[in-house]
Amino acid sequence: MYIANWQYSHMGMNVHADRLSLAFAALADPTRRAILARLASGEADVSELMKPFALSQPTISKHLNVLERAGLVMRGRDAQRRPRTLVANPLKDIADWMEPFRRFWEQKFAGLDDYLKEIQKKEKTRGRTKR
């Protein structure tokens, strides 16, 4: 909990928070998440990234620009081709930021498991096992 409080109190003063905001904003769109999922399997250019979508090339390019600005995608150069590559570091930053929340929910679920086991044990001792 200390980590979450520290993160909250330092968000306005931390450049890292700005990168997180850009990454979260980029991930808010399902098309951009799908593009990242595709890039996780290897680099691709705009025409390859357009295939599964009913979107124009300029629209896909705008999505790619948002992903590039967030640092999630890098543009390469291969002759006339401009392949995009996934950059995983901002995703690690998001995972690190979310870690205290994951631990919070794991503790809640563990408590719920304990409570359910206790109820089941009480039902067995009363002779009321459910079938």
C-alpha atoms as one frame of an Amber mdcrd trajectory, in Angstrom:
protein
   0.000   0.000   0.000   2.952   2.297   0.705   4.042   2.044  -2.950   0.607
   2.997  -4.243   0.454   5.995  -1.887   3.918   7.093  -2.958   2.977   6.782
  -6.639  -0.180   8.810  -6.064   1.605  11.584  -4.213   4.370  11.890  -6.818
   2.328  11.614 -10.027   2.224  15.350 -10.732   5.976  15.695 -10.357   7.155
  12.623 -12.211   8.112  12.467 -15.895   7.507   8.714 -15.677   3.829   9.442
 -15.028   3.645  11.374 -18.301   4.992   8.351 -20.185   2.447   6.187 -18.398
  -0.344   8.572 -19.356   0.697   8.427 -22.999   0.904   4.628 -22.900  -2.476
   4.225 -21.178  -4.081   6.669 -23.615  -2.631   4.730 -26.552  -3.848   1.412
 -25.124  -7.357   2.775 -24.564  -8.262   2.120 -28.204  -9.006  -1.487 -29.286
  -7.549  -0.930 -32.773  -4.235   0.171 -31.291  -4.228  -2.817 -28.938  -4.815
  -5.089 -31.934  -1.956  -3.417 -33.806   0.343  -4.017 -30.835  -0.772  -7.656
 -30.668   0.106  -8.042 -34.355   3.497  -6.354 -33.870   4.254  -8.736 -30.994
   4.674 -11.442 -33.646   7.102  -9.343 -35.720   7.548  -6.104 -37.598   5.012
  -4.985 -40.183   4.428  -2.024 -42.457   1.221  -0.001 -42.754  -0.205  -2.093
 -45.584   0.293  -5.295 -43.570  -1.258  -3.707 -40.489  -4.301  -2.529 -42.485
  -5.345  -6.023 -43.616  -7.554  -7.117 -40.676  -9.280  -3.738 -40.371 -11.865
  -1.968 -42.479  -9.854   1.222 -42.059  -8.034   3.467 -44.518  -4.272   3.857
 -44.666  -4.417   7.381 -43.172  -6.476   6.104 -40.234  -4.013   3.278 -39.510
  -1.162   5.809 -39.819  -2.839   8.026 -37.234  -3.108   5.065 -34.855   0.566
   4.286 -35.462   1.510   7.897 -34.728  -0.256   7.681 -31.357   1.591   4.430
 -30.601   4.913   5.973 -31.665   4.338   9.082 -29.528   3.659   6.791 -26.558
   6.913   4.965 -27.254   5.144   1.650 -27.894   6.113   1.417 -31.568   9.263
   2.317 -33.451   9.431   3.128 -37.152  12.248   1.533 -39.109  13.540   2.008
 -42.620  14.166  -0.725 -45.142  14.633   0.865 -48.579  11.168   2.226 -49.458
   9.488   0.186 -46.735   8.815   1.706 -43.268   8.246  -1.292 -40.977   6.971
  -0.735 -37.439   8.338  -2.674 -34.480   6.907  -3.184 -31.012   8.810  -1.482
 -28.175   8.103  -3.389 -24.974   9.643  -1.040 -22.359   6.486   1.091 -21.865
   4.491  -2.117 -21.353   6.931  -3.089 -18.595   6.425   0.352 -17.038   2.656
  -0.242 -17.058   3.086  -3.699 -15.526   5.337  -2.235 -12.800   2.813   0.504
 -12.071  -0.032  -2.027 -11.852   1.842  -4.471  -9.588   0.552  -3.056  -6.253
  -3.012  -3.333  -7.572  -2.451  -6.928  -8.649  -1.181  -7.756  -5.166  -4.191
  -5.975  -3.645  -6.626  -8.123  -5.641  -4.680 -11.311  -4.957  -5.018 -10.604
  -1.226  -8.753  -9.989  -1.629  -9.219 -13.229  -3.558  -7.125 -15.172  -1.034
  -9.354 -13.810   1.729 -12.440 -14.845  -0.202 -10.984 -18.348  -0.700 -10.349
 -18.630   3.038 -13.889 -17.496   3.797 -15.401 -20.024   1.383 -13.287 -22.844
   2.847 -14.458 -21.854   6.322 -18.108 -21.935   5.244 -17.649 -25.342   3.589
 -15.984 -26.697   6.714 -18.894 -25.453   8.879 -21.434 -27.059   6.532 -19.610
 -30.407   6.691 -19.520 -30.378  10.482 -23.260 -29.670  10.562 -23.875 -32.563
   8.188 -25.125 -30.355   5.389 -22.667 -31.035   2.593 -23.918 -29.832  -0.741
 -24.146 -32.217  -3.664
